[in-house]
Amino acid sequence: ASRPATFRLSANGPSPAITAVIPTAGAAGPDGSPFVDKAIHAVLAGSSTRSVIVVIGDEYIGEPEFADPRVSVVRRPPGPFNFSAAVNTGILQATTELVLLLNDDVSAHSTDAGGTAWCDQMAVHFRDPSVGVVGALLRYPDGSIQHAGIVLDDARPLHSFVGSAVEDLGCKYADVARDVLAVTGACMLIRRSDALAVGGFSTEFPLSFNDIDFCLKLRRMNRRVVFEPAASLTHHESASREAVTESREWDRYIGRWGHVRDPWYHPGHARPDDPHQLARNADHLDPDRVPFITQARSTAIVCQVHHSRIPDAG
């Protein structure tokens, strides 16, 4: 089958006003410098229309100091680290409609010369009023894929194409902006008004599932979630916090969203079914491959791709 024509929005024009919210505990990278410094640089490099709110808590040692006047520091409510509470604190402090949520261990690619075209590629989708969340392509330091959208497989959220080469996305029609059920909160662009309308991030999910919960709440408001592969960053996943899933968070998540089916997750995908590497189970079906399905799957299929509905500028 021939490859379908793709559609790319133009990010030309002035950069939109965006406030980045970056929760941090002040963890340092391999070079000894705080991770958050590189995250701030990824947002502000070459831009005069963005500001950054760094959110700290009780776990932060010392007082953070940033020379750039576009960077401010706020404290989240006291207590153990709660990503949702930290993000909500930043969203409330933001003065722009578009808010970028960014983990402190996300940075620009080492080969990038600078600039923030990646953020503009995300922001352009908000010309479409139906879009509520836009996520980015995140890559491990070795260049392989860490996040290219999230799928639900029997209620379990999994990252698509984990460990694959970026070049492999084109073979599976995944190298263009498309609708997905959810994207990671490690790099997520949202509207502040939408976040306030759904009560922000649920503090009942302090560490895990908060981004899935947020995306699904917005989808319940008929907002769409879009993955934008042209926005590409490096993610040192779990470098600044140990990846731990609490059973109580899993139970709350299943109780709230366990019934949700993913309309974009093909039930005939090439599934390794590796219980020790659950992320690999999100591999997708090659378009030219006829699968041998030994067990019927319950996932519904809806043939829908991303088409931005933007009014004609005239």
Short mmCIF file of C-alpha atoms in Angstrom, two decimals:
data_model
loop_
_atom_site.label_atom_id
_atom_site.label_comp_id
_atom_site.label_asym_id
_atom_site.label_seq_id
_atom_site.Cartn_x
_atom_site.Cartn_y
_atom_site.Cartn_z
CA ALA A 1 0.00 0.00 0.00
CA SER A 2 1.21 3.48 -0.80
CA ARG A 3 2.04 5.80 2.06
CA PRO A 4 -0.77 8.30 2.70
CA ALA A 5 -0.11 11.99 2.25
CA THR A 6 0.90 13.69 5.48
CA PHE A 7 0.04 17.13 6.76
CA ARG A 8 2.41 19.41 8.64
CA LEU A 9 1.41 22.65 10.30
CA SER A 10 3.72 25.60 9.77
CA ALA A 11 5.30 27.02 12.90
CA ASN A 12 6.35 30.20 11.11
CA GLY A 13 5.51 33.48 12.77
CA PRO A 14 6.15 34.96 16.22
CA SER A 15 6.71 32.52 19.06
CA PRO A 16 3.68 32.25 21.34
CA ALA A 17 3.85 33.31 24.96
CA ILE A 18 4.46 30.19 27.05
CA THR A 19 5.19 29.61 30.72
CA ALA A 20 7.20 26.47 31.48
CA VAL A 21 6.60 24.76 34.82
CA ILE A 22 9.51 22.59 35.97
CA PRO A 23 9.28 20.72 39.29
CA THR A 24 12.71 19.83 40.66
CA ALA A 25 14.41 18.32 43.68
CA GLY A 26 17.77 19.73 42.57
CA ALA A 27 19.28 16.42 41.46
CA ALA A 28 22.56 16.68 39.56
CA GLY A 29 23.49 15.03 36.29
CA PRO A 30 26.65 13.07 35.44
CA ASP A 31 28.59 16.31 34.92
CA GLY A 32 27.72 17.55 38.40
CA SER A 33 25.41 20.34 37.28
CA PRO A 34 21.72 20.32 38.25
CA PHE A 35 19.45 18.68 35.70
CA VAL A 36 17.10 21.63 35.92
CA ASP A 37 19.69 23.97 34.41
CA LYS A 38 19.58 22.07 31.11
CA ALA A 39 15.79 21.91 31.18
CA ILE A 40 15.64 25.69 31.60
CA HIS A 41 18.12 26.16 28.77
CA ALA A 42 16.00 23.96 26.48
CA VAL A 43 13.03 26.26 27.06
CA LEU A 44 14.71 29.67 26.98
CA ALA A 45 17.47 29.29 24.38
CA GLY A 46 16.88 31.76 21.58
CA SER A 47 13.50 32.85 22.91
CA SER A 48 12.26 36.13 24.33
CA THR A 49 8.61 35.12 24.75
CA ARG A 50 8.92 32.43 27.39
CA SER A 51 9.28 32.32 31.14
CA VAL A 52 10.03 29.48 33.54
CA ILE A 53 8.58 28.68 36.95
CA VAL A 54 10.78 26.29 38.92
CA VAL A 55 8.77 24.49 41.60
CA ILE A 56 10.63 23.18 44.64
CA GLY A 57 9.57 21.42 47.85
CA ASP A 58 10.83 20.19 51.18
CA GLU A 59 13.26 17.78 49.50
CA TYR A 60 15.18 20.63 47.86
CA ILE A 61 18.42 21.44 49.69
CA GLY A 62 19.49 25.08 49.72
CA GLU A 63 18.01 28.02 47.85
CA PRO A 64 18.03 27.89 44.04
CA GLU A 65 19.44 30.91 42.28
CA PHE A 66 18.99 31.67 38.60
CA ALA A 67 20.54 34.65 36.90
CA ASP A 68 18.00 34.84 34.09
CA PRO A 69 15.17 37.20 35.10
CA ARG A 70 12.70 35.03 33.16
CA VAL A 71 13.12 32.29 35.78
CA SER A 72 11.20 32.44 39.05
CA VAL A 73 11.00 29.98 41.95
CA VAL A 74 7.90 28.94 43.91
CA ARG A 75 7.38 26.38 46.64
CA ARG A 76 4.75 23.69 46.46
CA PRO A 77 2.74 22.69 49.56
CA PRO A 78 4.85 21.00 52.26
CA GLY A 79 5.12 17.23 52.51
CA PRO A 80 6.56 14.34 50.49
CA PHE A 81 7.19 14.90 46.80
CA ASN A 82 3.92 15.13 44.89
CA PHE A 83 4.30 15.79 41.17
CA SER A 84 0.66 16.76 40.81
CA ALA A 85 0.80 19.29 43.64
CA ALA A 86 4.00 20.77 42.20
CA VAL A 87 2.52 21.08 38.72
CA ASN A 88 -0.69 22.64 40.05
CA THR A 89 1.34 25.21 41.98
CA GLY A 90 3.11 26.24 38.80
CA ILE A 91 -0.07 26.32 36.70
CA LEU A 92 -1.72 28.66 39.20
CA GLN A 93 1.31 30.98 39.08
CA ALA A 94 1.49 31.02 35.27
CA THR A 95 0.49 34.25 33.54
CA THR A 96 0.10 32.84 30.02
CA GLU A 97 -2.63 30.67 28.51
CA LEU A 98 -0.18 28.09 27.19
CA VAL A 99 1.73 26.22 29.89
CA LEU A 100 4.54 23.76 29.23
CA LEU A 101 4.98 21.04 31.85
CA LEU A 102 8.54 19.77 31.77
CA ASN A 103 10.51 17.30 33.88
CA ASP A 104 13.81 18.62 35.15
CA ASP A 105 15.66 15.72 33.51
CA VAL A 106 14.57 16.72 29.99
CA SER A 107 17.06 18.61 27.86
CA ALA A 108 17.76 19.65 24.30
CA HIS A 109 19.69 17.17 22.18
CA SER A 110 23.45 17.57 22.55
CA THR A 111 23.70 18.07 18.78
CA ASP A 112 21.19 20.95 18.75
CA ALA A 113 22.67 24.34 17.99
CA GLY A 114 20.08 26.10 20.16
CA GLY A 115 16.69 27.68 19.71
CA THR A 116 13.30 26.34 20.67
CA ALA A 117 11.66 25.35 17.41
CA TRP A 118 10.50 22.17 19.17
CA CYS A 119 8.23 24.20 21.44
CA ASP A 120 6.81 26.17 18.51
CA GLN A 121 5.96 22.89 16.76
CA MET A 122 3.92 21.91 19.81
CA ALA A 123 2.26 25.28 20.26
CA VAL A 124 1.04 25.58 16.68
CA HIS A 125 -1.52 22.83 17.30
CA PHE A 126 -3.38 25.09 19.71
CA ARG A 127 -4.63 27.10 16.75
CA ASP A 128 -7.08 24.21 16.67
CA PRO A 129 -9.57 24.82 19.52
CA SER A 130 -10.29 21.10 19.86
CA VAL A 131 -6.70 20.30 20.90
CA GLY A 132 -6.16 20.22 24.66
CA VAL A 133 -2.78 18.51 25.10
CA VAL A 134 0.31 18.18 22.91
CA GLY A 135 3.22 15.88 23.72
CA ALA A 136 6.73 15.58 22.31
CA LEU A 137 9.03 12.88 21.01
CA LEU A 138 11.42 12.03 23.84
CA ARG A 139 14.62 10.09 23.30
CA TYR A 140 17.05 8.36 25.61
CA PRO A 141 20.59 9.80 25.70
CA ASP A 142 21.63 7.10 23.18
CA GLY A 143 19.09 8.50 20.70
CA SER A 144 16.54 5.66 20.89
CA ILE A 145 12.88 6.38 21.61
CA GLN A 146 11.65 6.79 25.17
CA HIS A 147 8.23 8.31 24.40
CA ALA A 148 6.25 8.56 21.17
CA GLY A 149 2.77 8.66 22.65
CA ILE A 150 1.05 6.41 25.17
CA VAL A 151 -1.26 3.49 24.48
CA LEU A 152 -3.54 1.58 26.80
CA ASP A 153 -3.10 -2.17 26.63
CA ASP A 154 -5.75 -3.85 28.79
CA ALA A 155 -5.85 -0.68 30.92
CA ARG A 156 -2.06 -0.56 31.40
CA PRO A 157 -0.43 2.62 30.03
CA LEU A 158 2.60 1.82 27.85
CA HIS A 159 4.93 4.00 25.82
CA SER A 160 4.90 3.32 22.10
CA PHE A 161 8.05 2.21 20.25
CA VAL A 162 10.27 2.19 23.35
CA GLY A 163 13.89 1.48 22.41
CA SER A 164 13.26 1.77 18.67
CA ALA A 165 15.28 4.02 16.40
CA VAL A 166 13.61 7.28 15.43
CA GLU A 167 13.97 6.27 11.78
CA ASP A 168 11.66 3.30 12.47
CA LEU A 169 8.70 5.61 13.11
CA GLY A 170 8.33 6.28 9.40
CA CYS A 171 7.87 2.59 8.69
CA LYS A 172 4.78 2.54 10.92
CA TYR A 173 3.24 5.87 9.92
CA ALA A 174 4.14 7.26 13.33
CA ASP A 175 6.45 10.05 12.18
CA VAL A 176 3.60 12.56 11.74
CA ALA A 177 1.44 14.38 14.28
CA ARG A 178 -1.42 12.14 15.32
CA ASP A 179 -4.14 11.68 17.90
CA VAL A 180 -3.27 9.48 20.87
CA LEU A 181 -5.04 8.63 24.09
CA ALA A 182 -2.38 10.22 26.30
CA VAL A 183 1.15 11.64 26.39
CA THR A 184 3.70 11.78 29.16
CA GLY A 185 3.77 14.64 31.64
CA ALA A 186 7.54 14.76 31.21
CA CYS A 187 6.90 17.19 28.34
CA MET A 188 3.31 18.31 27.88
CA LEU A 189 1.88 21.56 26.52
CA ILE A 190 -1.58 22.50 27.77
CA ARG A 191 -3.99 25.41 28.08
CA ARG A 192 -4.13 26.91 31.55
CA SER A 193 -7.90 27.41 31.25
CA ASP A 194 -8.41 23.72 30.46
CA ALA A 195 -6.29 22.70 33.43
CA LEU A 196 -8.34 24.89 35.75
CA ALA A 197 -11.58 23.55 34.26
CA VAL A 198 -10.70 19.96 35.26
CA GLY A 199 -9.22 20.87 38.63
CA GLY A 200 -5.61 20.50 37.52
CA PHE A 201 -3.62 17.34 38.15
CA SER A 202 -5.14 15.00 40.71
CA THR A 203 -3.06 14.95 43.90
CA GLU A 204 -4.39 11.42 44.47
CA PHE A 205 -1.70 10.45 41.94
CA PRO A 206 1.45 11.97 43.50
CA LEU A 207 3.97 9.93 41.47
CA SER A 208 2.32 7.82 38.75
CA PHE A 209 -0.67 7.94 36.37
CA ASN A 210 -1.22 11.66 36.98
CA ASP A 211 -0.50 12.50 33.33
CA ILE A 212 -2.77 9.70 32.06
CA ASP A 213 -5.52 10.83 34.41
CA PHE A 214 -5.14 14.45 33.23
CA CYS A 215 -5.27 13.53 29.54
CA LEU A 216 -8.35 11.36 30.04
CA LYS A 217 -10.10 14.13 31.98
CA LEU A 218 -9.51 16.51 29.09
CA ARG A 219 -10.68 13.92 26.57
CA ARG A 220 -13.87 13.68 28.61
CA MET A 221 -14.21 17.43 27.88
CA ASN A 222 -13.93 16.62 24.16
CA ARG A 223 -10.38 17.90 24.00
CA ARG A 224 -7.94 16.00 21.81
CA VAL A 225 -4.48 14.76 22.75
CA VAL A 226 -1.84 15.07 20.02
CA PHE A 227 1.66 13.63 19.72
CA GLU A 228 4.06 15.87 17.77
CA PRO A 229 7.21 14.04 16.59
CA ALA A 230 8.79 17.23 15.23
CA ALA A 231 9.26 18.35 18.85
CA SER A 232 12.17 16.19 19.95
CA LEU A 233 14.09 16.26 23.24
CA THR A 234 16.36 14.07 25.35
CA HIS A 235 14.88 12.51 28.49
CA HIS A 236 17.10 11.05 31.20
CA GLU A 237 14.14 8.98 32.39
CA SER A 238 13.93 8.57 36.17
CA ALA A 239 17.39 10.09 36.56
CA SER A 240 16.10 12.63 39.05
CA ARG A 241 13.60 10.33 40.81
CA GLU A 242 13.36 6.59 41.29
CA ALA A 243 10.59 5.08 39.18
CA VAL A 244 8.17 3.60 41.70
CA THR A 245 4.53 2.66 41.16
CA GLU A 246 2.56 2.52 44.38
CA SER A 247 -0.18 -0.10 44.53
CA ARG A 248 -2.64 2.43 45.89
CA GLU A 249 -2.09 4.64 42.85
CA TRP A 250 -2.65 1.68 40.54
CA ASP A 251 -5.88 0.80 42.36
CA ARG A 252 -7.13 4.38 42.11
CA TYR A 253 -6.24 4.56 38.45
CA ILE A 254 -8.03 1.29 37.62
CA GLY A 255 -11.03 2.35 39.66
CA ARG A 256 -11.28 5.58 37.70
CA TRP A 257 -10.17 4.61 34.19
CA GLY A 258 -9.94 0.82 34.01
CA HIS A 259 -12.91 0.70 31.63
CA VAL A 260 -11.30 2.96 29.00
CA ARG A 261 -10.36 1.42 25.66
CA ASP A 262 -7.75 2.90 23.36
CA PRO A 263 -9.28 3.54 19.91
CA TRP A 264 -5.87 3.89 18.23
CA TYR A 265 -4.18 0.75 19.54
CA HIS A 266 -4.26 -1.99 16.94
CA PRO A 267 -5.13 -5.38 18.48
CA GLY A 268 -3.00 -7.20 15.91
CA HIS A 269 0.25 -5.45 16.75
CA ALA A 270 3.47 -7.42 17.12
CA ARG A 271 3.35 -8.01 20.85
CA PRO A 272 6.35 -9.61 22.59
CA ASP A 273 4.26 -10.28 25.74
CA ASP A 274 7.34 -10.01 27.91
CA PRO A 275 6.22 -9.80 31.57
CA HIS A 276 9.66 -8.58 32.62
CA GLN A 277 9.76 -5.74 30.08
CA LEU A 278 6.20 -4.48 29.88
CA ALA A 279 7.20 -1.44 27.82
CA ARG A 280 8.13 -3.73 24.93
CA ASN A 281 4.54 -4.93 24.81
CA ALA A 282 3.56 -1.62 23.20
CA ASP A 283 5.27 -2.49 19.91
CA HIS A 284 3.02 -1.76 16.94
CA LEU A 285 1.98 -3.68 13.90
CA ASP A 286 4.05 -3.10 10.77
CA PRO A 287 1.69 -1.77 8.07
CA ASP A 288 2.78 -4.41 5.53
CA ARG A 289 2.67 -7.35 7.94
CA VAL A 290 -0.26 -9.72 8.30
CA PRO A 291 -0.33 -10.76 11.97
CA PHE A 292 -0.94 -14.24 13.24
CA ILE A 293 -3.37 -13.62 16.08
CA THR A 294 -3.75 -16.54 18.42
CA GLN A 295 -6.01 -14.84 20.93
CA ALA A 296 -8.81 -12.39 20.31
CA ARG A 297 -8.23 -9.01 21.90
CA SER A 298 -10.86 -6.66 23.26
CA THR A 299 -9.34 -3.40 22.02
CA ALA A 300 -11.67 -1.45 19.76
CA ILE A 301 -10.28 -0.09 16.50
CA VAL A 302 -11.18 3.33 15.18
CA CYS A 303 -9.49 4.45 11.98
CA GLN A 304 -8.72 8.04 12.90
CA VAL A 305 -5.58 10.09 12.38
CA HIS A 306 -4.65 13.62 13.31
CA HIS A 307 -6.19 16.31 11.12
CA SER A 308 -6.02 19.80 12.58
CA ARG A 309 -9.27 21.71 12.29
CA ILE A 310 -7.99 25.26 12.05
CA PRO A 311 -10.19 28.07 10.75
CA ASP A 312 -9.05 29.57 7.47
CA ALA A 313 -7.05 32.70 8.22
CA GLY A 314 -8.44 34.20 5.05
#
